[in-house]
Amino acid sequence: MGHNPRTLTVCRDPEELGQQASDLVSRVICEAADTQGRAALALAGGTTPRALYLALARPPLVEAIPWNRVHLFWGDERCVQPDHPESNYRMALETLICRVPLPEENIHRMRGDLPPQQAAEAYEEELRGYFRVPMGGWPRFDLVILGIGTDGHVASLFPGSSALEETARWVASPFVEPLQAHRLTLTLPVINHAAHVVFLVAGREKADILRRVLAEEDADTLLPAHMVRPLRGKLCYFVDEAAHHQVSLGPLSSTKD
Ligand code: 6PG
């Protein structure tokens, strides 16, 4: 199956990973704001994106980005209150939102505080209201930021989840067995319709999964991270050296910093 070119940027450490990724993210935002009048980003949760969000929220980028034309969405969310320590919204609030002049109406939080199914339906309505695509169409995010779990999950699409087979809904609320909890997540078609998908992968504990994901292992070990293949978008990996140390460079163009 032919794929768009993927790029791999290897950075010294999570700090530099955040810095390098922020250059791409700000470029995509400015381009979308210029050409479309606004930019739609889907944020990842977890810990790796923190350095990226902090880099966007400090000079020079904090002054260069037209925040009034940026719309923040989430790729996934835990089913918790927004002030809960595990909330992806709270992490973005602390590292980005409270540091930049984003209009309140540009922040499109996944309602982790609602019952999961209701929250998923509400979020899909919010996305439809923003992207206004005809029925059967798919939203095109300017950029989706993703991490990769050590099990190969992306957003809250975990290995073996029925949400991976979703072909109609934009947002799912799977019960995640390993976590014994529901999660909210964009579905694969939404992710794969994005103009840019950026993977952020750092730490030695990610070395094995990154090697497997980049090696495009045979189909029967297909991981959620393998299923992220933007149809007409760019796929960019930002990894640190600790995560990269097991990778024998495969079919990727790579830039080493
Ligand atoms: C979440 C994330 C999840 C994350 C990976 C990697 O809600 O936890 O969206 O998909 O990206 O689990 O997390 P780390 O960056 O913390 O390793």
mmCIF file of C-alpha atoms and ligand atoms in Angstrom:
data_model
loop_
_atom_site.group_PDB
_atom_site.id
_atom_site.type_symbol
_atom_site.label_atom_id
_atom_site.label_comp_id
_atom_site.label_asym_id
_atom_site.label_seq_id
_atom_site.Cartn_x
_atom_site.Cartn_y
_atom_site.Cartn_z
ATOM 1 C CA MET A 1 0.000 0.000 0.000
ATOM 2 C CA GLY A 2 1.632 3.203 -1.058
ATOM 3 C CA HIS A 3 2.123 5.775 1.642
ATOM 4 C CA ASN A 4 2.983 9.393 1.623
ATOM 5 C CA PRO A 5 6.602 10.085 2.495
ATOM 6 C CA ARG A 6 7.331 9.946 6.204
ATOM 7 C CA THR A 7 10.044 12.014 7.846
ATOM 8 C CA LEU A 8 12.031 11.164 10.947
ATOM 9 C CA THR A 9 13.763 13.806 13.056
ATOM 10 C CA VAL A 10 16.063 12.464 15.756
ATOM 11 C CA CYS A 11 16.632 14.876 18.642
ATOM 12 C CA ARG A 12 19.073 14.792 21.537
ATOM 13 C CA ASP A 13 16.446 14.710 24.292
ATOM 14 C CA PRO A 14 12.751 15.430 25.018
ATOM 15 C CA GLU A 15 13.519 19.144 25.392
ATOM 16 C CA GLU A 16 15.018 19.408 21.930
ATOM 17 C CA LEU A 17 12.241 17.172 20.564
ATOM 18 C CA GLY A 18 9.714 19.700 21.821
ATOM 19 C CA GLN A 19 11.682 22.560 20.326
ATOM 20 C CA GLN A 20 12.078 20.908 16.903
ATOM 21 C CA ALA A 21 8.426 19.860 16.745
ATOM 22 C CA SER A 22 7.321 23.355 17.746
ATOM 23 C CA ASP A 23 9.018 24.799 14.657
ATOM 24 C CA LEU A 24 6.938 22.528 12.408
ATOM 25 C CA VAL A 25 3.730 23.087 14.385
ATOM 26 C CA SER A 26 4.074 26.872 14.273
ATOM 27 C CA ARG A 27 4.834 26.739 10.537
ATOM 28 C CA VAL A 28 1.696 24.683 9.874
ATOM 29 C CA ILE A 29 -0.404 27.006 12.047
ATOM 30 C CA CYS A 30 0.834 30.178 10.312
ATOM 31 C CA GLU A 31 0.332 28.657 6.859
ATOM 32 C CA ALA A 32 -3.225 27.513 7.662
ATOM 33 C CA ALA A 33 -4.071 30.852 9.280
ATOM 34 C CA ASP A 34 -2.816 32.652 6.158
ATOM 35 C CA THR A 35 -4.516 30.411 3.599
ATOM 36 C CA GLN A 36 -7.718 29.438 5.473
ATOM 37 C CA GLY A 37 -8.029 32.150 8.081
ATOM 38 C CA ARG A 38 -7.776 29.608 10.888
ATOM 39 C CA ALA A 39 -5.857 26.496 12.000
ATOM 40 C CA ALA A 40 -7.312 23.369 13.652
ATOM 41 C CA LEU A 41 -4.967 21.327 15.852
ATOM 42 C CA ALA A 42 -5.726 18.117 17.730
ATOM 43 C CA LEU A 43 -3.559 17.835 20.851
ATOM 44 C CA ALA A 44 -2.185 14.668 22.392
ATOM 45 C CA GLY A 45 -2.153 13.941 26.086
ATOM 46 C CA GLY A 46 0.369 12.063 28.178
ATOM 47 C CA THR A 47 3.772 13.549 29.020
ATOM 48 C CA THR A 48 5.837 13.753 25.830
ATOM 49 C CA PRO A 49 3.938 16.708 24.301
ATOM 50 C CA ARG A 50 4.599 18.934 27.354
ATOM 51 C CA ALA A 51 7.911 20.210 25.972
ATOM 52 C CA LEU A 52 6.235 21.021 22.649
ATOM 53 C CA TYR A 53 3.383 22.947 24.251
ATOM 54 C CA LEU A 54 5.793 24.898 26.467
ATOM 55 C CA ALA A 55 7.928 25.772 23.407
ATOM 56 C CA LEU A 56 4.854 27.128 21.588
ATOM 57 C CA ALA A 57 4.029 29.246 24.634
ATOM 58 C CA ARG A 58 7.364 31.075 24.921
ATOM 59 C CA PRO A 59 9.319 33.433 22.672
ATOM 60 C CA PRO A 60 9.838 33.515 19.774
ATOM 61 C CA LEU A 61 6.848 31.347 18.801
ATOM 62 C CA VAL A 62 4.393 32.766 21.309
ATOM 63 C CA GLU A 63 4.639 36.088 19.483
ATOM 64 C CA ALA A 64 4.759 34.616 15.972
ATOM 65 C CA ILE A 65 1.610 32.480 16.211
ATOM 66 C CA PRO A 66 -1.741 34.191 15.449
ATOM 67 C CA TRP A 67 -3.471 32.677 18.510
ATOM 68 C CA ASN A 68 -6.830 34.307 17.746
ATOM 69 C CA ARG A 69 -6.979 32.108 14.624
ATOM 70 C CA VAL A 70 -5.908 28.882 16.323
ATOM 71 C CA HIS A 71 -8.521 26.314 17.352
ATOM 72 C CA LEU A 72 -7.457 23.622 19.826
ATOM 73 C CA PHE A 73 -9.095 20.227 19.819
ATOM 74 C CA TRP A 74 -8.006 16.997 21.477
ATOM 75 C CA GLY A 75 -7.110 13.638 19.927
ATOM 76 C CA ASP A 76 -8.275 11.876 23.061
ATOM 77 C CA GLU A 77 -9.266 12.439 26.668
ATOM 78 C CA ARG A 78 -9.646 10.518 29.846
ATOM 79 C CA CYS A 79 -13.163 10.291 31.305
ATOM 80 C CA VAL A 80 -12.386 12.561 34.239
ATOM 81 C CA GLN A 81 -13.137 16.119 35.342
ATOM 82 C CA PRO A 82 -11.108 18.817 33.553
ATOM 83 C CA ASP A 83 -9.195 19.630 36.740
ATOM 84 C CA HIS A 84 -8.300 15.982 37.375
ATOM 85 C CA PRO A 85 -4.508 15.279 37.392
ATOM 86 C CA GLU A 86 -5.015 12.775 34.545
ATOM 87 C CA SER A 87 -6.969 15.153 32.322
ATOM 88 C CA ASN A 88 -5.317 15.844 28.961
ATOM 89 C CA TYR A 89 -7.154 19.153 28.942
ATOM 90 C CA ARG A 90 -5.574 20.087 32.282
ATOM 91 C CA MET A 91 -2.088 19.233 30.980
ATOM 92 C CA ALA A 92 -2.609 21.485 27.938
ATOM 93 C CA LEU A 93 -4.112 24.202 30.155
ATOM 94 C CA GLU A 94 -1.008 24.266 32.350
ATOM 95 C CA THR A 95 1.606 24.044 29.582
ATOM 96 C CA LEU A 96 -0.043 26.056 26.812
ATOM 97 C CA ILE A 97 -3.552 27.502 27.170
ATOM 98 C CA CYS A 98 -2.938 29.605 30.275
ATOM 99 C CA ARG A 99 0.210 31.057 28.650
ATOM 100 C CA VAL A 100 -1.160 32.243 25.295
ATOM 101 C CA PRO A 101 -3.939 34.673 24.221
ATOM 102 C CA LEU A 102 -6.365 32.020 22.944
ATOM 103 C CA PRO A 103 -10.001 33.122 22.777
ATOM 104 C CA GLU A 104 -12.177 30.926 25.001
ATOM 105 C CA GLU A 105 -14.378 29.937 22.053
ATOM 106 C CA ASN A 106 -11.317 28.516 20.270
ATOM 107 C CA ILE A 107 -10.823 25.847 22.930
ATOM 108 C CA HIS A 108 -12.821 22.739 22.057
ATOM 109 C CA ARG A 109 -12.520 20.483 25.093
ATOM 110 C CA MET A 110 -13.586 16.854 24.997
ATOM 111 C CA ARG A 111 -16.142 16.578 27.826
ATOM 112 C CA GLY A 112 -14.464 13.878 29.899
ATOM 113 C CA ASP A 113 -16.850 14.887 32.689
ATOM 114 C CA LEU A 114 -19.919 13.635 30.739
ATOM 115 C CA PRO A 115 -20.988 9.988 30.370
ATOM 116 C CA PRO A 116 -18.616 8.567 27.691
ATOM 117 C CA GLN A 117 -21.104 7.867 24.884
ATOM 118 C CA GLN A 118 -22.783 11.234 25.399
ATOM 119 C CA ALA A 119 -19.388 12.972 25.421
ATOM 120 C CA ALA A 120 -18.369 11.250 22.161
ATOM 121 C CA GLU A 121 -21.611 12.264 20.431
ATOM 122 C CA ALA A 122 -21.317 15.822 21.753
ATOM 123 C CA TYR A 123 -17.750 16.086 20.494
ATOM 124 C CA GLU A 124 -18.666 14.809 17.062
ATOM 125 C CA GLU A 125 -21.363 17.499 16.922
ATOM 126 C CA GLU A 126 -18.780 20.105 17.941
ATOM 127 C CA LEU A 127 -16.430 18.898 15.189
ATOM 128 C CA ARG A 128 -19.240 18.926 12.617
ATOM 129 C CA GLY A 129 -20.133 22.459 13.650
ATOM 130 C CA TYR A 130 -16.557 23.570 13.110
ATOM 131 C CA PHE A 131 -15.576 21.692 9.934
ATOM 132 C CA ARG A 132 -19.032 21.789 8.254
ATOM 133 C CA VAL A 133 -18.331 18.865 5.919
ATOM 134 C CA PRO A 134 -21.186 17.176 4.001
ATOM 135 C CA MET A 135 -22.575 13.890 5.444
ATOM 136 C CA GLY A 136 -20.166 11.073 4.625
ATOM 137 C CA GLY A 137 -17.247 13.496 4.472
ATOM 138 C CA TRP A 138 -14.380 13.699 6.989
ATOM 139 C CA PRO A 139 -12.878 16.667 8.845
ATOM 140 C CA ARG A 140 -9.390 17.696 7.784
ATOM 141 C CA PHE A 141 -7.337 18.807 10.765
ATOM 142 C CA ASP A 142 -4.365 20.934 9.814
ATOM 143 C CA LEU A 143 -2.338 18.977 12.340
ATOM 144 C CA VAL A 144 -2.876 16.030 14.676
ATOM 145 C CA ILE A 145 -0.308 15.461 17.413
ATOM 146 C CA LEU A 146 0.094 11.884 18.650
ATOM 147 C CA GLY A 147 2.236 9.960 21.093
ATOM 148 C CA ILE A 148 2.738 6.197 20.978
ATOM 149 C CA GLY A 149 2.188 3.947 23.968
ATOM 150 C CA THR A 150 4.621 1.103 24.646
ATOM 151 C CA ASP A 151 1.849 -1.212 23.401
ATOM 152 C CA GLY A 152 1.571 0.733 20.154
ATOM 153 C CA HIS A 153 -1.617 2.617 21.019
ATOM 154 C CA VAL A 154 -2.204 6.082 19.609
ATOM 155 C CA ALA A 155 -4.665 8.591 21.038
ATOM 156 C CA SER A 156 -6.951 6.185 22.923
ATOM 157 C CA LEU A 157 -6.997 3.580 20.162
ATOM 158 C CA PHE A 158 -5.552 0.516 21.844
ATOM 159 C CA PRO A 159 -4.494 -2.800 20.247
ATOM 160 C CA GLY A 160 -7.505 -5.056 19.653
ATOM 161 C CA SER A 161 -10.046 -2.293 20.252
ATOM 162 C CA SER A 162 -13.190 -2.383 18.117
ATOM 163 C CA ALA A 163 -12.792 1.403 17.814
ATOM 164 C CA LEU A 164 -9.957 0.642 15.352
ATOM 165 C CA GLU A 165 -12.565 -0.658 12.902
ATOM 166 C CA GLU A 166 -14.757 2.448 13.102
ATOM 167 C CA THR A 167 -15.530 3.716 9.592
ATOM 168 C CA ALA A 168 -18.397 6.158 10.222
ATOM 169 C CA ARG A 169 -18.144 7.893 13.590
ATOM 170 C CA TRP A 170 -15.593 10.645 14.156
ATOM 171 C CA VAL A 171 -15.317 10.114 17.909
ATOM 172 C CA ALA A 172 -15.483 6.869 19.887
ATOM 173 C CA SER A 173 -15.752 6.101 23.608
ATOM 174 C CA PRO A 174 -14.112 2.666 23.930
ATOM 175 C CA PHE A 175 -13.825 0.774 27.203
ATOM 176 C CA VAL A 176 -10.076 0.152 27.467
ATOM 177 C CA GLU A 177 -9.532 -3.260 29.101
ATOM 178 C CA PRO A 178 -5.913 -2.675 30.235
ATOM 179 C CA LEU A 179 -6.994 0.554 31.928
ATOM 180 C CA GLN A 180 -10.400 -0.753 33.067
ATOM 181 C CA ALA A 181 -11.761 2.644 32.036
ATOM 182 C CA HIS A 182 -13.549 4.377 29.194
ATOM 183 C CA ARG A 183 -11.677 6.851 27.054
ATOM 184 C CA LEU A 184 -12.724 9.386 24.399
ATOM 185 C CA THR A 185 -10.815 9.298 21.114
ATOM 186 C CA LEU A 186 -10.829 10.507 17.536
ATOM 187 C CA THR A 187 -11.214 7.563 15.178
ATOM 188 C CA LEU A 188 -8.633 6.454 12.615
ATOM 189 C CA PRO A 189 -10.395 7.956 9.557
ATOM 190 C CA VAL A 190 -10.350 11.379 11.237
ATOM 191 C CA ILE A 191 -6.646 11.059 12.052
ATOM 192 C CA ASN A 192 -5.854 9.773 8.550
ATOM 193 C CA HIS A 193 -7.634 12.684 6.885
ATOM 194 C CA ALA A 194 -5.374 15.224 8.598
ATOM 195 C CA ALA A 195 -3.007 17.382 6.575
ATOM 196 C CA HIS A 196 -0.183 16.681 9.008
ATOM 197 C CA VAL A 197 0.222 13.943 11.637
ATOM 198 C CA VAL A 198 3.104 14.439 14.065
ATOM 199 C CA PHE A 199 4.286 11.581 16.274
ATOM 200 C CA LEU A 200 6.273 12.506 19.386
ATOM 201 C CA VAL A 201 8.216 9.580 20.857
ATOM 202 C CA ALA A 202 10.776 9.917 23.649
ATOM 203 C CA GLY A 203 12.476 7.717 26.209
ATOM 204 C CA ARG A 204 14.253 4.389 26.286
ATOM 205 C CA GLU A 205 11.017 2.612 27.181
ATOM 206 C CA LYS A 206 9.725 3.495 23.691
ATOM 207 C CA ALA A 207 12.737 2.097 21.789
ATOM 208 C CA ASP A 208 11.215 -1.300 21.092
ATOM 209 C CA ILE A 209 7.817 -0.045 19.989
ATOM 210 C CA LEU A 210 9.375 2.657 17.829
ATOM 211 C CA ARG A 211 11.584 0.086 16.111
ATOM 212 C CA ARG A 212 8.495 -2.075 15.444
ATOM 213 C CA VAL A 213 6.431 0.847 14.187
ATOM 214 C CA LEU A 214 9.135 2.195 11.863
ATOM 215 C CA ALA A 215 10.015 -1.277 10.606
ATOM 216 C CA GLU A 216 6.438 -1.642 9.296
ATOM 217 C CA GLU A 217 6.364 -5.229 10.501
ATOM 218 C CA ASP A 218 4.146 -7.705 8.653
ATOM 219 C CA ALA A 219 0.412 -7.186 8.733
ATOM 220 C CA ASP A 220 -0.522 -9.703 11.442
ATOM 221 C CA THR A 221 1.299 -7.617 14.015
ATOM 222 C CA LEU A 222 -0.496 -4.476 12.842
ATOM 223 C CA LEU A 223 -0.463 -2.003 15.730
ATOM 224 C CA PRO A 224 -2.686 1.074 16.007
ATOM 225 C CA ALA A 225 0.424 3.180 15.327
ATOM 226 C CA HIS A 226 0.897 1.282 12.037
ATOM 227 C CA MET A 227 -2.674 2.184 11.039
ATOM 228 C CA VAL A 228 -1.940 5.901 11.130
ATOM 229 C CA ARG A 229 -1.314 6.577 7.443
ATOM 230 C CA PRO A 230 -2.504 10.014 6.369
ATOM 231 C CA LEU A 231 -4.328 9.609 3.049
ATOM 232 C CA ARG A 232 -3.178 12.913 1.607
ATOM 233 C CA GLY A 233 -1.205 14.282 4.508
ATOM 234 C CA LYS A 234 2.334 14.338 5.823
ATOM 235 C CA LEU A 235 3.531 11.959 8.549
ATOM 236 C CA CYS A 236 6.366 13.314 10.701
ATOM 237 C CA TYR A 237 8.116 11.472 13.539
ATOM 238 C CA PHE A 238 9.997 13.442 16.175
ATOM 239 C CA VAL A 239 11.934 11.070 18.398
ATOM 240 C CA ASP A 240 14.756 11.429 20.903
ATOM 241 C CA GLU A 241 17.969 9.422 20.820
ATOM 242 C CA ALA A 242 16.893 7.226 23.748
ATOM 243 C CA ALA A 243 13.812 6.058 21.820
ATOM 244 C CA HIS A 244 15.736 5.804 18.591
ATOM 245 C CA HIS A 245 18.677 3.696 19.726
ATOM 246 C CA GLN A 246 17.194 0.374 18.511
ATOM 247 C CA VAL A 247 16.087 1.635 15.126
ATOM 248 C CA SER A 248 18.067 0.474 12.096
ATOM 249 C CA LEU A 249 17.140 3.167 9.655
ATOM 250 C CA GLY A 250 14.377 1.776 7.471
ATOM 251 C CA PRO A 251 12.551 3.340 4.529
ATOM 252 C CA LEU A 252 12.509 6.764 6.070
ATOM 253 C CA SER A 253 14.281 9.918 5.036
ATOM 254 C CA SER A 254 15.949 11.016 8.200
ATOM 255 C CA THR A 255 17.530 14.149 9.469
ATOM 256 C CA LYS A 256 19.874 13.761 12.396
ATOM 257 C CA ASP A 257 20.296 16.777 14.616
HETATM 258 C C1 6PG B 1 -3.090 9.797 26.450
HETATM 259 C C2 6PG B 1 -2.407 10.017 25.136
HETATM 260 C C3 6PG B 1 -1.749 8.735 24.738
HETATM 261 C C4 6PG B 1 -0.264 9.051 24.767
HETATM 262 C C5 6PG B 1 0.579 7.812 24.802
HETATM 263 C C6 6PG B 1 2.050 8.188 25.040
HETATM 264 O O1 6PG B 1 -4.210 10.247 26.634
HETATM 265 O O2 6PG B 1 -2.394 9.210 27.302
HETATM 266 O O3 6PG B 1 -3.108 10.589 24.197
HETATM 267 O O4 6PG B 1 -2.109 8.221 23.503
HETATM 268 O O5 6PG B 1 0.051 9.843 23.628
HETATM 269 O O6 6PG B 1 0.111 7.002 25.869
HETATM 270 O O7 6PG B 1 2.117 8.869 26.271
HETATM 271 P P1 6PG B 1 3.469 9.521 26.818
HETATM 272 O O8 6PG B 1 3.745 10.721 25.965
HETATM 273 O O9 6PG B 1 3.161 9.900 28.234
HETATM 274 O O10 6PG B 1 4.539 8.468 26.693
#
